[in-house]
Short mmCIF file of N, CA and C in Angstrom, two decimals:
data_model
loop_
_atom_site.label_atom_id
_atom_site.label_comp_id
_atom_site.label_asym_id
_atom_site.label_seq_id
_atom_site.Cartn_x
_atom_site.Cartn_y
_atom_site.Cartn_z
N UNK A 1 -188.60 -165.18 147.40
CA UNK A 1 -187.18 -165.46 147.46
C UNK A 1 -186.70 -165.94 146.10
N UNK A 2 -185.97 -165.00 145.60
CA UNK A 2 -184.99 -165.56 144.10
C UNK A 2 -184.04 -166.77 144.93
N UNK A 3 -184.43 -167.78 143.78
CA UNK A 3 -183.05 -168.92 144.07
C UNK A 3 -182.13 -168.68 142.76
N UNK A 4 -180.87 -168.72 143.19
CA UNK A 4 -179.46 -168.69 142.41
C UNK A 4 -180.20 -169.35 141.24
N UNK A 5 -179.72 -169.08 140.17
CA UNK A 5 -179.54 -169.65 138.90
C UNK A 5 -178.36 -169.44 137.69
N UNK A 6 -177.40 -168.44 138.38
CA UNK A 6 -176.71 -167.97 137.52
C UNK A 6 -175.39 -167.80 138.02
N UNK A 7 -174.01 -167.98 137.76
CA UNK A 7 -173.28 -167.43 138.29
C UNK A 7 -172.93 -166.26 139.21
N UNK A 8 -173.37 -164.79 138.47
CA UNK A 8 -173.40 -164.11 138.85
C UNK A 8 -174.10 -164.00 140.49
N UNK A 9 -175.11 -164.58 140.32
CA UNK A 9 -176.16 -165.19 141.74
C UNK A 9 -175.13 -165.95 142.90
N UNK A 10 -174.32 -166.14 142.64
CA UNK A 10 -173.25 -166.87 143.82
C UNK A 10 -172.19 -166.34 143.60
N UNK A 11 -171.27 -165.38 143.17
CA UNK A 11 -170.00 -164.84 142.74
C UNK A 11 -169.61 -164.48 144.07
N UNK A 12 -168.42 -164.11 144.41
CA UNK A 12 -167.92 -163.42 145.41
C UNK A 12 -166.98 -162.61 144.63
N UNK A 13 -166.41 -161.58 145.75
CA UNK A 13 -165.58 -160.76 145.16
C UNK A 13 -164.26 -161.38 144.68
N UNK A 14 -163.32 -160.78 143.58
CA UNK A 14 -162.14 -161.32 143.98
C UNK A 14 -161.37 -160.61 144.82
N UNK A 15 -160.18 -161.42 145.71
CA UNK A 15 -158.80 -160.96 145.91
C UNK A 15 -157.96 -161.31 145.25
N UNK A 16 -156.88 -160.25 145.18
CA UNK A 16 -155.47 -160.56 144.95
C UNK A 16 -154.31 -160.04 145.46
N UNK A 17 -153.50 -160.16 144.91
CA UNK A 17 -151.86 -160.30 144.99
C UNK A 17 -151.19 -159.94 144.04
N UNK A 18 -150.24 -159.27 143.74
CA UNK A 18 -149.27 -159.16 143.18
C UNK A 18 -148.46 -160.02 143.08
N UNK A 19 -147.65 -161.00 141.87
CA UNK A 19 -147.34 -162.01 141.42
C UNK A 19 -145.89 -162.13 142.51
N UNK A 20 -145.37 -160.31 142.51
CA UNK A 20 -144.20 -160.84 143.65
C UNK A 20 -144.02 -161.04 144.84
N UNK A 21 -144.96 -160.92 145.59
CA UNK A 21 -145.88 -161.18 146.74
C UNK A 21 -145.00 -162.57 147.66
N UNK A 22 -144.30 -162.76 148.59
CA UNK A 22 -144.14 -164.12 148.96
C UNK A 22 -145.46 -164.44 149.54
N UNK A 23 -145.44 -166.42 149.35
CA UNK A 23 -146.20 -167.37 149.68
C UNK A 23 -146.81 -166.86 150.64
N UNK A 24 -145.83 -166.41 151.85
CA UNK A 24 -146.43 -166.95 152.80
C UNK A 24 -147.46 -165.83 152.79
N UNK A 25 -147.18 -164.68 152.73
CA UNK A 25 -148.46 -163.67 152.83
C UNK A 25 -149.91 -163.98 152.13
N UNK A 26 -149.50 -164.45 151.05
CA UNK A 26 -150.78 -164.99 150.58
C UNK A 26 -151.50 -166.12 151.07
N UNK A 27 -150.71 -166.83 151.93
CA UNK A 27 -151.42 -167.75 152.74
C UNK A 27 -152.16 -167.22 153.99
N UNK A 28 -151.41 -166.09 154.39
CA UNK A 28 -152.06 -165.52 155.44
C UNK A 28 -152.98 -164.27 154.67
N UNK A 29 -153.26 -163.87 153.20
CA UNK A 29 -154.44 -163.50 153.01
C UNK A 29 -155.76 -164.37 152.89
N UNK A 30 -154.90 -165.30 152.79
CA UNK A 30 -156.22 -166.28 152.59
C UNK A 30 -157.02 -167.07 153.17
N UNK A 31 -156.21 -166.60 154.64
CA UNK A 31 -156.59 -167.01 155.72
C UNK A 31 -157.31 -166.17 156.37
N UNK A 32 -156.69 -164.67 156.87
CA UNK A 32 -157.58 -163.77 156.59
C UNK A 32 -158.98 -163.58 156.12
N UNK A 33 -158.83 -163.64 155.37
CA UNK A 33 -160.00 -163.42 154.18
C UNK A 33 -160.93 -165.01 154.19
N UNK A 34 -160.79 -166.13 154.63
CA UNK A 34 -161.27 -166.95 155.03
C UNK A 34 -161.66 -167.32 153.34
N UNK A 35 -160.95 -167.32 152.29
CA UNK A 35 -161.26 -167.96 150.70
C UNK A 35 -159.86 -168.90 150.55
N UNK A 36 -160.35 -169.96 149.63
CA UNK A 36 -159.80 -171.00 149.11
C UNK A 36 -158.98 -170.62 147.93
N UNK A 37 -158.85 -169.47 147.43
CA UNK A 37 -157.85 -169.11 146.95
C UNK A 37 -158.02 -167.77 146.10
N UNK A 38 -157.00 -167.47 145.90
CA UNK A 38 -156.52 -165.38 145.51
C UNK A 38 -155.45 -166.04 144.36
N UNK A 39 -155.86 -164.23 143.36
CA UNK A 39 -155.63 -164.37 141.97
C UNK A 39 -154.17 -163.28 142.46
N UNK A 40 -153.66 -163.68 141.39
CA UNK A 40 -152.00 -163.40 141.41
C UNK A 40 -151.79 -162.77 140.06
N UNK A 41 -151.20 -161.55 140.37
CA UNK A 41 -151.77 -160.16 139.33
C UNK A 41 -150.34 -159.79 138.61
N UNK A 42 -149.77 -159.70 137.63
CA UNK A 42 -148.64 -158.46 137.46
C UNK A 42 -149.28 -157.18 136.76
N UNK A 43 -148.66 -156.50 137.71
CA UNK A 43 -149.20 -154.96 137.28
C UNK A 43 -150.67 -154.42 137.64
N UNK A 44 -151.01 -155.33 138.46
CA UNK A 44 -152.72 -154.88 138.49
C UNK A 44 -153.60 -155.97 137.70
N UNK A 45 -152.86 -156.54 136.79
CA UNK A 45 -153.60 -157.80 135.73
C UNK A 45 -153.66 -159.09 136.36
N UNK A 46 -154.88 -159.76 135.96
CA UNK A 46 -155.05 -161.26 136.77
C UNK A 46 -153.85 -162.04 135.67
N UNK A 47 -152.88 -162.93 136.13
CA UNK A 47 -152.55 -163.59 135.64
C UNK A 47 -152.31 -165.32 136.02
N UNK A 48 -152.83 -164.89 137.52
CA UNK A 48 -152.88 -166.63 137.50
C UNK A 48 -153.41 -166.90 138.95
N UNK A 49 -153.68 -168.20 139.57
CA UNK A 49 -154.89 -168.28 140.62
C UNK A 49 -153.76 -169.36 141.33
N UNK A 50 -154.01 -168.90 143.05
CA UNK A 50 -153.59 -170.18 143.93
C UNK A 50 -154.53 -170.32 144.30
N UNK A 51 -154.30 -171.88 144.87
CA UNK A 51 -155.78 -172.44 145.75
C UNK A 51 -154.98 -173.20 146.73
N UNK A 52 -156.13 -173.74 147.80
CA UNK A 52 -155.05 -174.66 148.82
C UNK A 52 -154.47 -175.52 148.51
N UNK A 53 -155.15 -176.10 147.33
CA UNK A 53 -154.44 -177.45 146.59
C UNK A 53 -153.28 -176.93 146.25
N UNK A 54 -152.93 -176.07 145.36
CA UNK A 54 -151.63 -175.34 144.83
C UNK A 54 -150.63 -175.04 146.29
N UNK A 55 -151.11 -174.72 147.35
CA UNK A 55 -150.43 -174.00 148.53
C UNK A 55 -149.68 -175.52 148.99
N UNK A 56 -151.06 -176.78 149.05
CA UNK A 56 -149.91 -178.33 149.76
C UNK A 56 -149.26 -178.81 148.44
N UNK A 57 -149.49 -178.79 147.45
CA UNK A 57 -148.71 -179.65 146.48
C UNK A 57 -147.43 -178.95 145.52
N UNK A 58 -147.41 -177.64 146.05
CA UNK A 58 -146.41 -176.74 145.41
C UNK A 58 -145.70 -176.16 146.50
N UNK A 59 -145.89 -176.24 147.47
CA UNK A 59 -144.95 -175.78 148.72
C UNK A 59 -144.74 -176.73 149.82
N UNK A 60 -146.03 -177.23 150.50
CA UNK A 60 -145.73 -177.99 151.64
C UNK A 60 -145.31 -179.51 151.30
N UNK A 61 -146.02 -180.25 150.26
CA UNK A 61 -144.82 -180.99 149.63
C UNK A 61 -144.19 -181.36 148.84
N UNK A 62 -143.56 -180.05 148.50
CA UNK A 62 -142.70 -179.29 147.50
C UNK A 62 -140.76 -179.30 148.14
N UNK A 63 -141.54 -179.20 149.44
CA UNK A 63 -140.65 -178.64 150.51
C UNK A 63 -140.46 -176.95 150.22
N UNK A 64 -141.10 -176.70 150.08
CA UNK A 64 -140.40 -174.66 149.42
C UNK A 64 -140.80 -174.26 150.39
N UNK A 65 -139.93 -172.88 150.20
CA UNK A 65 -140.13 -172.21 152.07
C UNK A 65 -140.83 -170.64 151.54
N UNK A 66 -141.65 -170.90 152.24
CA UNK A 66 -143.15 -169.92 151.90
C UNK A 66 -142.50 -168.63 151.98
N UNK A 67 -141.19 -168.18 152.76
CA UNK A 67 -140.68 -167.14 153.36
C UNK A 67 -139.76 -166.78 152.17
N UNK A 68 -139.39 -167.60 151.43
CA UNK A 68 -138.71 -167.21 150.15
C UNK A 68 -138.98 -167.33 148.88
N UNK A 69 -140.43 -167.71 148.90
CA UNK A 69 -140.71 -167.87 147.32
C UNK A 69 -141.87 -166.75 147.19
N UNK A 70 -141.73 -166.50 145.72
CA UNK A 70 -142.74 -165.51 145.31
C UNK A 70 -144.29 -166.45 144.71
N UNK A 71 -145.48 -165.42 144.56
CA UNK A 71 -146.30 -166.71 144.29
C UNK A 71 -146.32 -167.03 142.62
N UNK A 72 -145.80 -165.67 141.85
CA UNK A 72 -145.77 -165.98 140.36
C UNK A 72 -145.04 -167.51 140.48
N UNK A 73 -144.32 -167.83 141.49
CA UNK A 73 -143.31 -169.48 141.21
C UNK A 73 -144.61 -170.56 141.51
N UNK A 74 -145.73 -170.43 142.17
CA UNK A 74 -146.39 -171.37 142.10
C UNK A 74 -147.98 -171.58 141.38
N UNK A 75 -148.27 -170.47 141.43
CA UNK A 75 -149.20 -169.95 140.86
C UNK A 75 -149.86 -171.43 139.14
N UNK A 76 -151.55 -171.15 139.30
CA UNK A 76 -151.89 -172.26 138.27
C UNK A 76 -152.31 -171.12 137.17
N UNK A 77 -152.02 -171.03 135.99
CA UNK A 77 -151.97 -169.87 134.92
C UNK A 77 -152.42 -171.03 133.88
N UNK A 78 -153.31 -170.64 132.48
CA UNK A 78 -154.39 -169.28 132.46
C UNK A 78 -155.43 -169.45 133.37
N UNK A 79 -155.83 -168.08 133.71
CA UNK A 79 -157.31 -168.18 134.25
C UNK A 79 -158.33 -168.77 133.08
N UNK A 80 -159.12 -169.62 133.97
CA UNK A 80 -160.14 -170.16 133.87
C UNK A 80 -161.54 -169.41 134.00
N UNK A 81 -162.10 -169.14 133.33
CA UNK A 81 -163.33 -168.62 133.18
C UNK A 81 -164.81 -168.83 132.71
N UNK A 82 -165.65 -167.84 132.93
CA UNK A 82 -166.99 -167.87 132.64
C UNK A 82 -167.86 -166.41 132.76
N UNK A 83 -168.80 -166.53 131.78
CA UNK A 83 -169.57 -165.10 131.45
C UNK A 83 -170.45 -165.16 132.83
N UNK A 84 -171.14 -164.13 132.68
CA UNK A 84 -171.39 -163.83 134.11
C UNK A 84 -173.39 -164.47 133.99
N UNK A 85 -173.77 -164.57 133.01
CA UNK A 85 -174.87 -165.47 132.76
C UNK A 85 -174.92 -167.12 132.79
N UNK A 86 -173.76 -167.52 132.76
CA UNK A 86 -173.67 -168.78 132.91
C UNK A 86 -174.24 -169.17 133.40
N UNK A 87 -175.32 -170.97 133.39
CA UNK A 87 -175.87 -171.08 134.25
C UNK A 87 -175.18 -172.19 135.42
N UNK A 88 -175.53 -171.61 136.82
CA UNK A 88 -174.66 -173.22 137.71
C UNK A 88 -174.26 -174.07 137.33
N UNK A 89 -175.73 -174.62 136.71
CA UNK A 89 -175.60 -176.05 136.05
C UNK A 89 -173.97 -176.36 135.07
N UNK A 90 -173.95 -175.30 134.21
CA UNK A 90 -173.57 -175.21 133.07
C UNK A 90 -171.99 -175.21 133.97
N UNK A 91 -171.56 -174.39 134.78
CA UNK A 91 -170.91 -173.96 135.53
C UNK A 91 -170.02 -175.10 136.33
N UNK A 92 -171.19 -175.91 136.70
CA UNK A 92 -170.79 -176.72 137.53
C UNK A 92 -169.62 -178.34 136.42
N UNK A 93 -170.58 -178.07 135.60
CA UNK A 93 -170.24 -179.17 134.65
C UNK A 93 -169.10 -178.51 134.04
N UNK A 94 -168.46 -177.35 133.64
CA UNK A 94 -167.60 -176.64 132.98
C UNK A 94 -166.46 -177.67 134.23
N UNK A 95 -166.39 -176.79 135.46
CA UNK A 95 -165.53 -177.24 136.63
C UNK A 95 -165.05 -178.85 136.64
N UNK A 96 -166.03 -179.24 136.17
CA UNK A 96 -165.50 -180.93 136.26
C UNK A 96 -165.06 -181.04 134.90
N UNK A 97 -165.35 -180.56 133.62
CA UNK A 97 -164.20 -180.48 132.63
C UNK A 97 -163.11 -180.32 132.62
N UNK A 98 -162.80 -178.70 133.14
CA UNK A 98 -161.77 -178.63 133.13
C UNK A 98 -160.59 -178.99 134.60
N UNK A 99 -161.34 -179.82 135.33
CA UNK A 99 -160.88 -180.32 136.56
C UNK A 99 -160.27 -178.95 137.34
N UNK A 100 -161.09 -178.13 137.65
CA UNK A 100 -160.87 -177.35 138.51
C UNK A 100 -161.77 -176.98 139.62
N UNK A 101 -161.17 -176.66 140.36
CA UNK A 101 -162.28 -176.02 141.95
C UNK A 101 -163.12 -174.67 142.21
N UNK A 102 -162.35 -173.35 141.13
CA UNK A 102 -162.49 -172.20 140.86
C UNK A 102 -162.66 -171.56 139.69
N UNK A 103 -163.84 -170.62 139.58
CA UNK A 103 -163.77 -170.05 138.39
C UNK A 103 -163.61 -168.57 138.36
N UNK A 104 -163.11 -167.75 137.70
CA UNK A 104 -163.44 -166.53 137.29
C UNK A 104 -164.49 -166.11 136.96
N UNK A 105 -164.99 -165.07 137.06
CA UNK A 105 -166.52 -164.93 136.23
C UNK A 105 -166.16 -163.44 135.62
N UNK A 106 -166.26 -163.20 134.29
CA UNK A 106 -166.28 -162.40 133.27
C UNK A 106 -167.30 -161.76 132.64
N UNK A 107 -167.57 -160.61 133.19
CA UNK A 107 -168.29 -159.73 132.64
C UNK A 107 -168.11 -158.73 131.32
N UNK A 108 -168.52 -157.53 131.53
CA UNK A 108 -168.47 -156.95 130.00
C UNK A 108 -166.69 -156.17 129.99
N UNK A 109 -166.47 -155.61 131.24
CA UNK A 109 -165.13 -154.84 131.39
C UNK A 109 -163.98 -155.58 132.15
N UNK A 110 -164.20 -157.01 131.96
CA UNK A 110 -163.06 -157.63 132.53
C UNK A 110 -163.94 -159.12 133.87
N UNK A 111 -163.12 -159.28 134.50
CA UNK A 111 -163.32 -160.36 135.76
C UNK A 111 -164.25 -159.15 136.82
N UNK A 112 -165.38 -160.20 137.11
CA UNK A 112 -166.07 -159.53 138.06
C UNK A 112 -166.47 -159.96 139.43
N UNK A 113 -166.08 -161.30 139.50
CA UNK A 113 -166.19 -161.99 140.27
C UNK A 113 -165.48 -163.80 140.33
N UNK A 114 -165.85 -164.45 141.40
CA UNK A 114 -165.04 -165.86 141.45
C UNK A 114 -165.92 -166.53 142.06
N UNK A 115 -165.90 -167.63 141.61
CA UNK A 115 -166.70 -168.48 142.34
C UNK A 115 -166.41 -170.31 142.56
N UNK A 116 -166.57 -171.23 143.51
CA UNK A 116 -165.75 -171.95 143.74
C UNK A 116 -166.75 -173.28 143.85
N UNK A 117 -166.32 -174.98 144.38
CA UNK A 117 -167.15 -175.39 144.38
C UNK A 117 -167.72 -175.48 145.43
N UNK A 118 -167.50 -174.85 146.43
CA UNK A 118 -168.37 -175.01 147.73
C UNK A 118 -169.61 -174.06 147.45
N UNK A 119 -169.33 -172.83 146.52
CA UNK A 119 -170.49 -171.66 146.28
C UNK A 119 -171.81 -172.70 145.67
N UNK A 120 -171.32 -173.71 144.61
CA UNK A 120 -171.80 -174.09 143.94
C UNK A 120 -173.14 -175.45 144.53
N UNK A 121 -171.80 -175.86 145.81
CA UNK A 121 -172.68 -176.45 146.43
C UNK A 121 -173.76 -176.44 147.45
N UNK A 122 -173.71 -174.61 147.79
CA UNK A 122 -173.75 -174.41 149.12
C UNK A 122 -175.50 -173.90 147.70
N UNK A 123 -175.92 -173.35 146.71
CA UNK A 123 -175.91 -172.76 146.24
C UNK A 123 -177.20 -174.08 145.47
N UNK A 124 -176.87 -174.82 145.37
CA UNK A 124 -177.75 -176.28 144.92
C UNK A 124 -178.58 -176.96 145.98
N UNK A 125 -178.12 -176.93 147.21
CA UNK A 125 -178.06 -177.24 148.36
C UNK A 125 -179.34 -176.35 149.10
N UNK A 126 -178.97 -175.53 148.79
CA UNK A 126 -180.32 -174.49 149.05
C UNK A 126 -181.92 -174.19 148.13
N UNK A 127 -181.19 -174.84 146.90
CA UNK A 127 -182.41 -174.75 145.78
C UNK A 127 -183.27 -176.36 146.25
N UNK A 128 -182.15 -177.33 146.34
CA UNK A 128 -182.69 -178.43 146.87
C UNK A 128 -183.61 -178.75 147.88
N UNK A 129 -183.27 -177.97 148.90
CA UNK A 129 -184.01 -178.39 150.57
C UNK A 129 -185.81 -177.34 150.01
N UNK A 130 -185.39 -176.06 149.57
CA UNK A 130 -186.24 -175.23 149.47
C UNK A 130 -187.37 -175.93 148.60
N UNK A 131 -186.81 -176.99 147.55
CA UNK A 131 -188.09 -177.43 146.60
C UNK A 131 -188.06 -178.94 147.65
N UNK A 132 -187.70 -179.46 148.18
CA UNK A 132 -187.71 -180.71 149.35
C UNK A 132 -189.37 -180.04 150.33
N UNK A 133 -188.57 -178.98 150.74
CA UNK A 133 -189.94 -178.32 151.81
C UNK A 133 -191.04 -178.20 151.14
N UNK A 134 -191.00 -177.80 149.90
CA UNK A 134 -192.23 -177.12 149.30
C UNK A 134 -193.20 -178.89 148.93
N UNK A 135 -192.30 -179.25 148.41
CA UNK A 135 -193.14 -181.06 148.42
C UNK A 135 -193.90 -181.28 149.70
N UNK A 136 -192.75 -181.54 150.83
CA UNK A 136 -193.40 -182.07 152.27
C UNK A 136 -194.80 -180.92 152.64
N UNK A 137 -195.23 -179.59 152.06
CA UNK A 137 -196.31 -179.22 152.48
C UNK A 137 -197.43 -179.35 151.38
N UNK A 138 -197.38 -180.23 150.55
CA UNK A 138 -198.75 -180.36 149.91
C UNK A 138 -198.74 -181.34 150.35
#
């Protein structure tokens, strides 16, 4: 069994949206899609990322009505990123720099993936118990 060591090793795909997209649909992609947040595109281009944090503190108490706003109005711009070798570690510590929850991951032809901190934890969490077990049998 390979354990994660790399970004790429925990990435998920991205989704997105089109920047003119109202809120609320993107709340219900993201609900859908059961992810913590979708990249918000003009033209096909990533230009900026919601997350749930962005969805309560820019709409619900914002007061804005999800039914009339587009998400380019709430959206957190620039993307935030990382090469696709990065390591977790490295990864993880980037995230608490730049106080964010989500990253991009950047490969050779653009964004190839996203990854968040639950990946990260779910992802440590597993390297952990696996070297935990391997102790308890010698």
């Amino acid at each position: 069994m390979k354990f994660p060591s790399t970004v790429s090793d925990i990435m998920t795909d991205i989704i997105s949206i089109e920047g003119s997209t109202l809120v609320e649909e993107a709340a219900q992609t993201m609900i859908e899609n059961k992810i913590g947040s979708i990249i918000v595109t003009t033209d096909g281009k990533p230009e900026g990322i919601i997350t749930r944090h962005d969805m309560l503190s820019r709409v619900i108490v914002a007061y804005k009505d999800p039914r009339i706003h587009n998400t380019e109005t709430i959206m957190s711009s620039p993307l935030i990123s990382v090469g696709v070798e990065t390591s977790i570690l490295d990864a993880m510590r980037f995230m608490r720099a730049e106080d964010v929850t989500h990253l991009l991951v950047k490969g050779e032809k653009g964004y190839v993936g996203i990854i968040s901190e639950g990946d990260i934890v779910s992802a440590v969490t597993l390297s952990s118990l696996t070297q935990f077990s391997t102790l308890l049998r010698r």
